[in-house]
CSV table of C-alpha atoms and ligand atoms in Angstrom, one decimal:
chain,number,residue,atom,x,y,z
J,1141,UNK,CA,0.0,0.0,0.0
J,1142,UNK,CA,1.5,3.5,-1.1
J,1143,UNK,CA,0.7,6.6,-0.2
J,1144,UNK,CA,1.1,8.7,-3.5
J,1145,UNK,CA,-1.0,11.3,-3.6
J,1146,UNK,CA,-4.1,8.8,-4.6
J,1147,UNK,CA,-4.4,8.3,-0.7
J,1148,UNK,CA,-7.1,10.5,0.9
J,1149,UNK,CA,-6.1,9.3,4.7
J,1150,UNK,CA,-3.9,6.7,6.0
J,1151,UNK,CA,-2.2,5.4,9.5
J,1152,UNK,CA,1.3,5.4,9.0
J,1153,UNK,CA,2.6,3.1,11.9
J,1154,UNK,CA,6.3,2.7,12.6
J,1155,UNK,CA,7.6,-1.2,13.9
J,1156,UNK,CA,10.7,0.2,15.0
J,1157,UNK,CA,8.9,2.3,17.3
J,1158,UNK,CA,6.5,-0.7,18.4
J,1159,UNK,CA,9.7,-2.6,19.1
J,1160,UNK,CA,11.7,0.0,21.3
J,1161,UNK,CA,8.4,0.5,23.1
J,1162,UNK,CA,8.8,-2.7,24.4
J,1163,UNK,CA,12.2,-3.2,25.0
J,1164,UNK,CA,11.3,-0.2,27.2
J,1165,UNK,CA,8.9,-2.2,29.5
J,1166,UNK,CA,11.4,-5.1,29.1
J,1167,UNK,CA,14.2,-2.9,30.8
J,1168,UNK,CA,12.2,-2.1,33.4
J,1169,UNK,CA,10.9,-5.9,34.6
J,1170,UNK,CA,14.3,-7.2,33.8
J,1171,UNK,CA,15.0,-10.9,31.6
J,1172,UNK,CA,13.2,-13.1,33.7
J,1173,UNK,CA,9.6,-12.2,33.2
J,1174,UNK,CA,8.3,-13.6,29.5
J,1175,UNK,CA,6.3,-11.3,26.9
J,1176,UNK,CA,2.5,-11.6,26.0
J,1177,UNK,CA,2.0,-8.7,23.8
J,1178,UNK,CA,-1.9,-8.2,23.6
J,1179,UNK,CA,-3.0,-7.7,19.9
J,1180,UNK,CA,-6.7,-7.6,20.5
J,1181,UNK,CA,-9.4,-5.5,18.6
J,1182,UNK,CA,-6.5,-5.8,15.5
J,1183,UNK,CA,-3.6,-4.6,17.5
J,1184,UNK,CA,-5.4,-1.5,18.8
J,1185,UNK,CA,-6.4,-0.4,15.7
J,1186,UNK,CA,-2.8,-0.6,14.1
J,1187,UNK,CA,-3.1,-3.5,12.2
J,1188,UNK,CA,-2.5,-7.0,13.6
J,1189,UNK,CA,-0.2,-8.6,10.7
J,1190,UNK,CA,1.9,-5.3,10.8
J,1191,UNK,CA,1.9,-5.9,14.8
J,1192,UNK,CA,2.9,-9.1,14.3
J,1193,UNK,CA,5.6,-9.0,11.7
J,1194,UNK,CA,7.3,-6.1,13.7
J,1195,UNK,CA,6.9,-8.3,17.2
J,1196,UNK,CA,8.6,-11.7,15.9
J,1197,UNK,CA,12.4,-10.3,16.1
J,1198,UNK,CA,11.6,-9.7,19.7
J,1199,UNK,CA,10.6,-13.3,20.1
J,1200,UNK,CA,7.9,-12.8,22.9
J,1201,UNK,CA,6.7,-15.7,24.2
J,1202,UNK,CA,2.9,-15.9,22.9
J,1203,UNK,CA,0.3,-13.2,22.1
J,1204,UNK,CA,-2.6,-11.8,23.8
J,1205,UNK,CA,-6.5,-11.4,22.1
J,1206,UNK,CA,-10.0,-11.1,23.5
J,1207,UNK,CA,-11.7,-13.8,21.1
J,1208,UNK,CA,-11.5,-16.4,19.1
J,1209,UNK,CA,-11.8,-15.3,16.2
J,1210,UNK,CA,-8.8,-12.6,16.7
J,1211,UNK,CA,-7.2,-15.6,17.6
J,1212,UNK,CA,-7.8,-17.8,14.6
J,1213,UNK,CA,-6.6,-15.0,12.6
J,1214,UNK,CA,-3.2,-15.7,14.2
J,1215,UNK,CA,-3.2,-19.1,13.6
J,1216,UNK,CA,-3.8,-17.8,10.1
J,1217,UNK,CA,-0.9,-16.0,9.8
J,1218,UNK,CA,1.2,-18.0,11.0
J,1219,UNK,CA,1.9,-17.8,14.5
J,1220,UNK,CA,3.0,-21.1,16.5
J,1221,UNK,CA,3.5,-19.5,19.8
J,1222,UNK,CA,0.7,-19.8,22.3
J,1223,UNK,CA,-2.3,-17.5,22.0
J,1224,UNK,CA,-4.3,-16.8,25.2
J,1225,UNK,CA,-7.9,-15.7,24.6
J,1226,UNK,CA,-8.5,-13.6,27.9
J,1227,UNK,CA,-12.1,-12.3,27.1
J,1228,UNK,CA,-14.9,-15.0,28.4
J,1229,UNK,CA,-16.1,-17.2,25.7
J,1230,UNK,CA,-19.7,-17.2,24.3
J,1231,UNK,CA,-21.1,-20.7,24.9
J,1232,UNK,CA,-20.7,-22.3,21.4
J,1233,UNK,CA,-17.2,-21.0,20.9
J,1234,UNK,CA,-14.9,-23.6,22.9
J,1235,UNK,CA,-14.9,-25.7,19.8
J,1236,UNK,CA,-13.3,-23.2,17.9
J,1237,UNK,CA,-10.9,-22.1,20.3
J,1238,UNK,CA,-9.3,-26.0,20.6
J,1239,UNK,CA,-9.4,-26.6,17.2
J,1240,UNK,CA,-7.0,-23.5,16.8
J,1241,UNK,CA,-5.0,-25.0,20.2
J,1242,UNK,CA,-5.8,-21.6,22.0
J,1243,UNK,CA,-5.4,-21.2,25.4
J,1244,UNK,CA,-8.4,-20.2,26.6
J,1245,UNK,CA,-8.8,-18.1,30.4
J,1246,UNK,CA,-11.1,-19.6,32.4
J,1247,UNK,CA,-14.0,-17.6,34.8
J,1248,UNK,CA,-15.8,-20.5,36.1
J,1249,UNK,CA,-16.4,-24.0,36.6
J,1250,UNK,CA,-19.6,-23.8,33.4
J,1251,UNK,CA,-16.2,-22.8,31.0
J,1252,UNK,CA,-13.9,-25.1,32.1
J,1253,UNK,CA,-16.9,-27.8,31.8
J,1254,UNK,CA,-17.3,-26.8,28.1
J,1255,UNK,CA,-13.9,-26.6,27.5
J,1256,UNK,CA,-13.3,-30.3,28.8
J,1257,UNK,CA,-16.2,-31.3,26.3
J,1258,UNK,CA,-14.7,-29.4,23.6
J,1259,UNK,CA,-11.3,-31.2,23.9
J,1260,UNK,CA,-13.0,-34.8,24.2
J,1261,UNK,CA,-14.8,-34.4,21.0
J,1262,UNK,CA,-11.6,-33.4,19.4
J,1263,UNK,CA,-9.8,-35.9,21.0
J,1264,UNK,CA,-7.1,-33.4,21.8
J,1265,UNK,CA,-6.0,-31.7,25.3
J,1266,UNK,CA,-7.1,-28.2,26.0
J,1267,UNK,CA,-4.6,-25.7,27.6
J,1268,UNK,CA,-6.2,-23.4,30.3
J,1269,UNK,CA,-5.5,-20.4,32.2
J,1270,UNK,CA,-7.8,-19.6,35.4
J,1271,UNK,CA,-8.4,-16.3,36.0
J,1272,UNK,CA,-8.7,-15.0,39.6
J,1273,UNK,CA,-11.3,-11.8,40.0
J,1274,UNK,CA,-9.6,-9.5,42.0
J,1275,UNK,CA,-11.6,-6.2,42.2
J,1276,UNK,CA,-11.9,-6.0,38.2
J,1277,UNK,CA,-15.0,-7.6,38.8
J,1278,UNK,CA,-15.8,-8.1,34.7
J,1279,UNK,CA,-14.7,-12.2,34.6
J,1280,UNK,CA,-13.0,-14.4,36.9
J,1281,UNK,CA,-13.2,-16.9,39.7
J,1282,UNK,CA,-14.1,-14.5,42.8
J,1283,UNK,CA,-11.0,-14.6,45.3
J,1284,UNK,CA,-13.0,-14.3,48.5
J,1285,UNK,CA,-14.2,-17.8,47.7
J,1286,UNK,CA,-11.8,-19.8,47.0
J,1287,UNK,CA,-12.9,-22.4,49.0
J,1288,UNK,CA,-16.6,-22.8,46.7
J,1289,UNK,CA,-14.3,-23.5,43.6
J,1290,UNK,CA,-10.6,-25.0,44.5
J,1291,UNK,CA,-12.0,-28.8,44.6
J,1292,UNK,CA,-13.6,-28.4,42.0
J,1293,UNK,CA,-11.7,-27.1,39.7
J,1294,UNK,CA,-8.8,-29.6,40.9
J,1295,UNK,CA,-10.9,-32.4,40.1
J,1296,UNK,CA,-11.7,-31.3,36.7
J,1297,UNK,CA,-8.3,-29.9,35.4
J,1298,UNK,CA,-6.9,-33.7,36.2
J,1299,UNK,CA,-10.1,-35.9,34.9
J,1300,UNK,CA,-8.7,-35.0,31.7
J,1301,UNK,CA,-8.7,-33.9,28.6
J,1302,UNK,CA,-7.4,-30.5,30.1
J,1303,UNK,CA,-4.1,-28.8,31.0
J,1304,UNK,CA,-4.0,-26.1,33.5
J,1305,UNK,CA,-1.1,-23.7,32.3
J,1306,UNK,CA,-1.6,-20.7,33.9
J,1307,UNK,CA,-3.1,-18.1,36.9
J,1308,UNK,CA,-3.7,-14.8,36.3
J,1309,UNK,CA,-5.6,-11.5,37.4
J,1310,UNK,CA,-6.1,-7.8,36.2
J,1311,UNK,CA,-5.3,-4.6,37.6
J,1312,UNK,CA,-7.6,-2.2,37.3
J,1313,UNK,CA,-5.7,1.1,38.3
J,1314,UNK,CA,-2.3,0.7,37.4
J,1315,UNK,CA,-2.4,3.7,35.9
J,1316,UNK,CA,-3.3,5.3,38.6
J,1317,UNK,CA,-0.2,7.2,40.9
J,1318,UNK,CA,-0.1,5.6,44.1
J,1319,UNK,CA,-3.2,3.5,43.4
J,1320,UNK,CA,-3.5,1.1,46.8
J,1321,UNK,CA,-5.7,-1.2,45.0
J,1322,UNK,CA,-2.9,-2.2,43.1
J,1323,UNK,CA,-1.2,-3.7,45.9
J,1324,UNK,CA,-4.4,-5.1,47.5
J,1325,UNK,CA,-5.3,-6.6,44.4
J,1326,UNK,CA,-1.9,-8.2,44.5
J,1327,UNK,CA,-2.1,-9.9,47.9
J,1328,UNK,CA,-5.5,-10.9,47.3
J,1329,UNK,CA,-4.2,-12.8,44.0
J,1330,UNK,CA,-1.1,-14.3,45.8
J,1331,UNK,CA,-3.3,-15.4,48.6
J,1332,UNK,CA,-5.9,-17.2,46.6
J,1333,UNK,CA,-3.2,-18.8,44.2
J,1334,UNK,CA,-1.5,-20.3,46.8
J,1335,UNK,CA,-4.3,-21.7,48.4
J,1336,UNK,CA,-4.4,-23.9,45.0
J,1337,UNK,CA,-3.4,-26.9,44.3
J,1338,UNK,CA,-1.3,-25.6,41.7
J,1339,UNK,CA,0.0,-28.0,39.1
J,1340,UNK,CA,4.1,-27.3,38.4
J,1341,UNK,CA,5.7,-25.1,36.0
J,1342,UNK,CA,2.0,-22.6,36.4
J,1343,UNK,CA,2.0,-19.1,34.6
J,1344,UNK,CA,1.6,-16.7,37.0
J,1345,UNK,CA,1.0,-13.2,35.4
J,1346,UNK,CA,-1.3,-9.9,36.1
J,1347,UNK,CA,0.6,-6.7,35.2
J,1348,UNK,CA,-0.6,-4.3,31.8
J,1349,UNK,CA,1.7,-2.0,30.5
J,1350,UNK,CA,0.7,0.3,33.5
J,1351,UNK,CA,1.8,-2.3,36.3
J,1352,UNK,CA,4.4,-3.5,34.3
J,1353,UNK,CA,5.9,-0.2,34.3
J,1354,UNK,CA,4.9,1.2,38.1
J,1355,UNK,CA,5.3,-2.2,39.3
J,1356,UNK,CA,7.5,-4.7,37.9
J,1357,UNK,CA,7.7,-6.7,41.3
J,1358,UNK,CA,4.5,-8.0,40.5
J,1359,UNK,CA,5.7,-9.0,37.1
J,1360,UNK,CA,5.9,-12.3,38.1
J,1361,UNK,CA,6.4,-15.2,35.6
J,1362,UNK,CA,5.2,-12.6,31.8
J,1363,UNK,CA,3.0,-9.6,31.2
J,1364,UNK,CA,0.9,-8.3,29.2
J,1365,UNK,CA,1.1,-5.3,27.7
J,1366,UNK,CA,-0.9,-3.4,25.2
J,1367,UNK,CA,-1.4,-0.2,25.1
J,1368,UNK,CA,2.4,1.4,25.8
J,1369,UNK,CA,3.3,-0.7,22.9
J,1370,UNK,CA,0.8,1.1,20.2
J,1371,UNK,CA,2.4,4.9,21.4
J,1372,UNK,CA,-0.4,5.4,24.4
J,1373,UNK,CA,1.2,6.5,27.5
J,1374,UNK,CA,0.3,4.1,30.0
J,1375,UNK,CA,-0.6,6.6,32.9
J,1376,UNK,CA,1.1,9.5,35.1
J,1377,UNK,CA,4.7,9.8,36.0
J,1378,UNK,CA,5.6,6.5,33.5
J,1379,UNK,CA,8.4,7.3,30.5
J,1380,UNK,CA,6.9,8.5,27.2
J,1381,UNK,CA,6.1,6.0,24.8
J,1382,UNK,CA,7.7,6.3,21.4
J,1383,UNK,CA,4.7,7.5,19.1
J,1384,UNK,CA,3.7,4.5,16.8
J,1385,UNK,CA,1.2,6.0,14.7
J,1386,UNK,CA,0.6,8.6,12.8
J,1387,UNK,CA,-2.7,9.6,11.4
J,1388,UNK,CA,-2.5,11.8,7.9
J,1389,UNK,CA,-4.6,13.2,5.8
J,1390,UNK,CA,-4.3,15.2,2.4
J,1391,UNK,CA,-5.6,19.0,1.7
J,1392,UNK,CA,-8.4,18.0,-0.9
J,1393,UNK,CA,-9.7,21.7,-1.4
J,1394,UNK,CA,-8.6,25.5,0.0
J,1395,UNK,CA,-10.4,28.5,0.1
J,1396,UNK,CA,-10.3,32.2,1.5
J,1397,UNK,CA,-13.3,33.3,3.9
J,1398,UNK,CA,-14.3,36.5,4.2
J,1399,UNK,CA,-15.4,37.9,7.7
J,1400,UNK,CA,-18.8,36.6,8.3
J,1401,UNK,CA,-18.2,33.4,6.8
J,1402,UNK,CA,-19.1,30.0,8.3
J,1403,UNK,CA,-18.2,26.4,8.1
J,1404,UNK,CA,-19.7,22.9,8.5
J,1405,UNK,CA,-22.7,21.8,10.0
J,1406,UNK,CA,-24.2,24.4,12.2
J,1407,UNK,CA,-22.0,27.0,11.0
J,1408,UNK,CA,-20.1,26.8,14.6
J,1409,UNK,CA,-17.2,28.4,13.6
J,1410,UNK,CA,-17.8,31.7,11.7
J,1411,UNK,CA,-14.5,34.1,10.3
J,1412,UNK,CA,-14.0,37.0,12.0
J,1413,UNK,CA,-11.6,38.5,9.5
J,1414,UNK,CA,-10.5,37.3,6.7
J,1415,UNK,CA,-9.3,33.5,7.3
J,1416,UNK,CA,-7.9,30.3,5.0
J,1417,UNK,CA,-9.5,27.3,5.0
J,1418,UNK,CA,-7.8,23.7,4.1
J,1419,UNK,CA,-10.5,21.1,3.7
J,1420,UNK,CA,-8.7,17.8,4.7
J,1421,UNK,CA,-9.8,14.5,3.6
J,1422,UNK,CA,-10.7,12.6,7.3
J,1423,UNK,CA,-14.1,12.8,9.4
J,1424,UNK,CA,-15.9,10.6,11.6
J,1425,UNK,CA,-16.5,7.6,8.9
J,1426,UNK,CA,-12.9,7.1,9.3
J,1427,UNK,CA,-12.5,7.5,13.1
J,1428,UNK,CA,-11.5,10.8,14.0
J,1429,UNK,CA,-13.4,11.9,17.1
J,1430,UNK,CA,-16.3,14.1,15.9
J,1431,UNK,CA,-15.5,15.8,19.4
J,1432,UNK,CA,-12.4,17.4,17.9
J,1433,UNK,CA,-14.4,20.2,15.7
J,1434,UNK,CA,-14.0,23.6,16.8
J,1435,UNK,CA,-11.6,22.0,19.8
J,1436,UNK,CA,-8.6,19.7,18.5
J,1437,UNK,CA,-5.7,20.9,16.3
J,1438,UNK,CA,-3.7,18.8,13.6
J,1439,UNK,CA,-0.3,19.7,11.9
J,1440,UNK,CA,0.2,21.5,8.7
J,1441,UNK,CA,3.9,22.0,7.5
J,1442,UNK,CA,5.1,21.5,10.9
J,1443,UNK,CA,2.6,24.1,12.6
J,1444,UNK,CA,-0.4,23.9,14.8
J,1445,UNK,CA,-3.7,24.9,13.5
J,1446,UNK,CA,-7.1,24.6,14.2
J,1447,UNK,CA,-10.0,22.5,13.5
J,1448,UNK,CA,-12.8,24.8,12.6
J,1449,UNK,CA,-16.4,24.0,12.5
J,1450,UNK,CA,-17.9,20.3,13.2
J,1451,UNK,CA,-16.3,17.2,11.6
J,1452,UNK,CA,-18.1,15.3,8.9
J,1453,UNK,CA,-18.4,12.4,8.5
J,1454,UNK,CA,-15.5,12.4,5.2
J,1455,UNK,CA,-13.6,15.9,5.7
J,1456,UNK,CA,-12.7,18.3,7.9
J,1457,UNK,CA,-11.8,21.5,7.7
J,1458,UNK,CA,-9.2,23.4,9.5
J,1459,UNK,CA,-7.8,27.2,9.4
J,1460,UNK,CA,-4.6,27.6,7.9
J,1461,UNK,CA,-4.6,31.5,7.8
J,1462,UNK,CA,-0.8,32.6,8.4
J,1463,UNK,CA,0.4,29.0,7.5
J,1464,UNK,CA,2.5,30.1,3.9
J,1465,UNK,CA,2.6,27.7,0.6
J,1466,UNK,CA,-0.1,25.0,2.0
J,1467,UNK,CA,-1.6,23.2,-1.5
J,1468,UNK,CA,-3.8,20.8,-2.3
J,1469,UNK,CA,-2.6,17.6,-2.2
J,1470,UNK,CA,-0.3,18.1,0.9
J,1471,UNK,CA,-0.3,16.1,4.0
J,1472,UNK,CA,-1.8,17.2,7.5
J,1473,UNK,CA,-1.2,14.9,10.4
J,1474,UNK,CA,-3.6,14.5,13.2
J,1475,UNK,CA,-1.8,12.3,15.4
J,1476,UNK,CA,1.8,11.9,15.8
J,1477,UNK,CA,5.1,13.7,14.7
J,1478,UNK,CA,5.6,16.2,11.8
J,1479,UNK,CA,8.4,19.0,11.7
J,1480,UNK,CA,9.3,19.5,15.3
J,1481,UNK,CA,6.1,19.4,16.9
J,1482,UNK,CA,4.0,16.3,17.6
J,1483,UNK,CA,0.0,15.7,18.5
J,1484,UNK,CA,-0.2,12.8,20.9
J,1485,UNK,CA,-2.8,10.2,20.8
J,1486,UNK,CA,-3.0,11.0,24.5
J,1487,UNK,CA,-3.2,14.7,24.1
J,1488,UNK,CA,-6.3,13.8,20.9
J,1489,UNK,CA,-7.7,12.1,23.7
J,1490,UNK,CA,-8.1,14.6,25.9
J,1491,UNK,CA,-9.7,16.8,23.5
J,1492,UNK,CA,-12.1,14.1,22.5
J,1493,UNK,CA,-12.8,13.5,26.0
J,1494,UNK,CA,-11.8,9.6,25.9
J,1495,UNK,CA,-8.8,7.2,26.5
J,1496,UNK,CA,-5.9,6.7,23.4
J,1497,UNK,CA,-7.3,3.4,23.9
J,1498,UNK,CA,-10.6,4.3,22.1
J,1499,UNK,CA,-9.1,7.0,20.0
J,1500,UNK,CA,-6.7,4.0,17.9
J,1501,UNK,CA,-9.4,1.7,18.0
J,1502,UNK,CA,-11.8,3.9,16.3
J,1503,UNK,CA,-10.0,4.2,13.1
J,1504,UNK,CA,-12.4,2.5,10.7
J,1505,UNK,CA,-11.2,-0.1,7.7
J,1506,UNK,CA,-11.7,3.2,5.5
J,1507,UNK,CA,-8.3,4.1,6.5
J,1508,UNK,CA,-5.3,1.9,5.1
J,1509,UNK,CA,-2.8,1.0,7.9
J,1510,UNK,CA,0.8,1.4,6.2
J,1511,UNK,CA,3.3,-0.3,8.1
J,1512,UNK,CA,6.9,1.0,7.9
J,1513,UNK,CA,9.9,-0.8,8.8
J,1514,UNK,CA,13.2,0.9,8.5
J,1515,UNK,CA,15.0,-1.7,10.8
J,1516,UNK,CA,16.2,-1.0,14.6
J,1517,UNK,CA,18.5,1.9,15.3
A,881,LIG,C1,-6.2,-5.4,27.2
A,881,LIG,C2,-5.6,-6.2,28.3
A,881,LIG,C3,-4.2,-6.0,28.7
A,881,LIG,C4,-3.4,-4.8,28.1
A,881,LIG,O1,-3.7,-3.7,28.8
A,881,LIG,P1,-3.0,-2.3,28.4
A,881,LIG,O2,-3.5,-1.3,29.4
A,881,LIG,O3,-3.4,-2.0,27.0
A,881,LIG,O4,-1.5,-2.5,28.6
A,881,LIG,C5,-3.7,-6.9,29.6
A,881,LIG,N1,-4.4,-7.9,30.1
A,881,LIG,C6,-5.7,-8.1,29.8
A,881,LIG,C7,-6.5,-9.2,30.4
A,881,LIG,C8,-6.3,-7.2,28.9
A,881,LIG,O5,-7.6,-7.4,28.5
């Protein structure tokens, strides 16, 4: 996929970036620890092959996805490694998930039931990971009851058919500064593992990029990381990530306003003298946060302007007044690095009153993801 001047808007995402970004949280947690870089919801957006190709010379131990099918599409690409599955499974996708040997986590005794069955009628062995509820309260086994589920699941993970691989909880305030609940969450996890009857050679493992980063004592045996990777700063008082994307966009139209003059739905944003306008091929339809008109700013020629007016859902305008030589065809970037300056997915965020999170997942399959891959420096 090029980006000649054919391209209306594209993600340009950088693997050399995705890759330092990790050795980053790697430094910080030390050799022992293995990787599980989550590539969920198509690496956050980014691309999951791209993801993929730039994570293999890191060699991380497996990958990270919510579902099946995001898991499948590993198996389709290639991957051997182990793929854990960490969002709970609807009810008629267990088969699935063995006959692509996924590692599915486990939230309760029903799963791990369906997961046995699913495994018989392959005639294969099923690889699971329990997951321990610690205050997240979305999936899990709860820890204050340890004593309701221990037996049983015991009973079941060695009546075969079944191989329990792995323990592991979620955090969910790591990113918070001194965040207690981290800690708590911790113990309780510790406590209720070892009150199990723990086969040898378990996967113990809880920490996002967030605890990774604040907390690499709880890295324990891997981690899981997601968002740090992608270029999302994983919360206050943590190093920068490296920015991974970059969101662009070309002029497709420019015109002088007079005073008086209004753009875009609603006429929001009317000219007060004379202004430039650059209409820039992005809107909504391709996931840029209709929040950002009349609020956010982008990049032209290595300066800050505006957004003016609402966002539709195919351009968007912004005011280039004072901005010399700006033509059609040339690039604007919304998120990311051009000249000296750089618009963070963090600070787009912020304008569009959201997470980075949901800012790169939004970009819709309108947008080509270019992957760039100019080795490591
Ligand atoms: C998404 C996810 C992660 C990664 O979290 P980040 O905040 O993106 O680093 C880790 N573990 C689980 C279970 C997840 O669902």
């Amino acid at each position: 996929m090029s980006t000649d001047g054919g391209t209306r808007a594209w993600i340009e995402v950088r693997a050399a970036g995705l890759r330092r970004n990790l050795r980053t949280i790697r430094e910080r947690i030390g050799p022992g620890p293995r990787m599980i870089p989550m590539v969920k919801a198509d690496a956050y957006g980014l691309g999951v092959a791209g993801a993929v190709a730039a994570l293999e010379p890191e060699d991380p131990w497996g990958y990270g996805v919510a579902t099946v099918e995001e898991g499948r599409q590993l198996r389709t690409l290639g991957v051997t490694r182990p793929v854990l599955v960490f969002s709970p499974l609807p009810p008629g996708s267990y088969s699935a998930a063995v006959e692509d040997e996924l590692t599915v986590c486990i939230s309760d005794l029903e799963g791990l039931r369906r997961l046995q069955d699913a495994a018989l009628r392959h005639g294969s062995t099923a690889r699971f990971h329990l997951e321990v509820d610690t205050g997240m309260g979305r999936s899990g086994f709860d820890w204050r009851r340890t004593g309701e589920w221990r037996d049983a699941v015991a009973a079941l993970a060695s009546s075969g058919s079944l191989e329990w691989a792995g323990c592991l909880t979620h955090f969910h305030s790591a990113d918070e500064r001194h965040s207690a609940a981290t800690h708590t969450q911790w113990e309780r996890f510790t406590d209720a593992v070892s009150s199990l009857p723990t086969p040898d050679g378990l996967l113990v493992h809880a920490c996002n990029s967030a605890a990774a980063l604040r907390c690499p004592e709880y890295a324990a045996d891997a981690v899981r990381p997601g968002i740090y990777l992608y270029g999302g700063s994983a919360g206050q008082g943590l190093p920068d990530p490296e920015a991974v994307a970059r969101v662009r966009a070309r002029v497709v139209f420019t015109r002088e306003a007079p005073p008086g003059g209004t753009v875009g739905y609603g006429a929001t944003h009317v000219a007060r003298e004379w202004e430039e306008w650059a209409t820039v091929g992005i809107g909504y339809g391709d996931g840029l946060p209709r929040r950002l008109g009349n609020r956010g700013e982008a990049l032209v020629r290595g300066r800050r302007v505006p957004i003016v007016g609402r966002i539709s859902m195919d351009v968007t305008v912004v005011d280039i007044s004072g901005v010399d030589g700006v033509a059609h065809g040339d690039t604007v970037t919304f998120i990311g690095p051009d000249g000296g300056e750089e618009i963070t997915v963090d600070e787009v965020a912020g304008w569009a009153e959201t997470i980075s999170y949901e800012i790169l997942a939004g970009f819709t399959p309108r947008v080509p993801r270019v992957w760039v891959d100019e080795g490591d420096s």
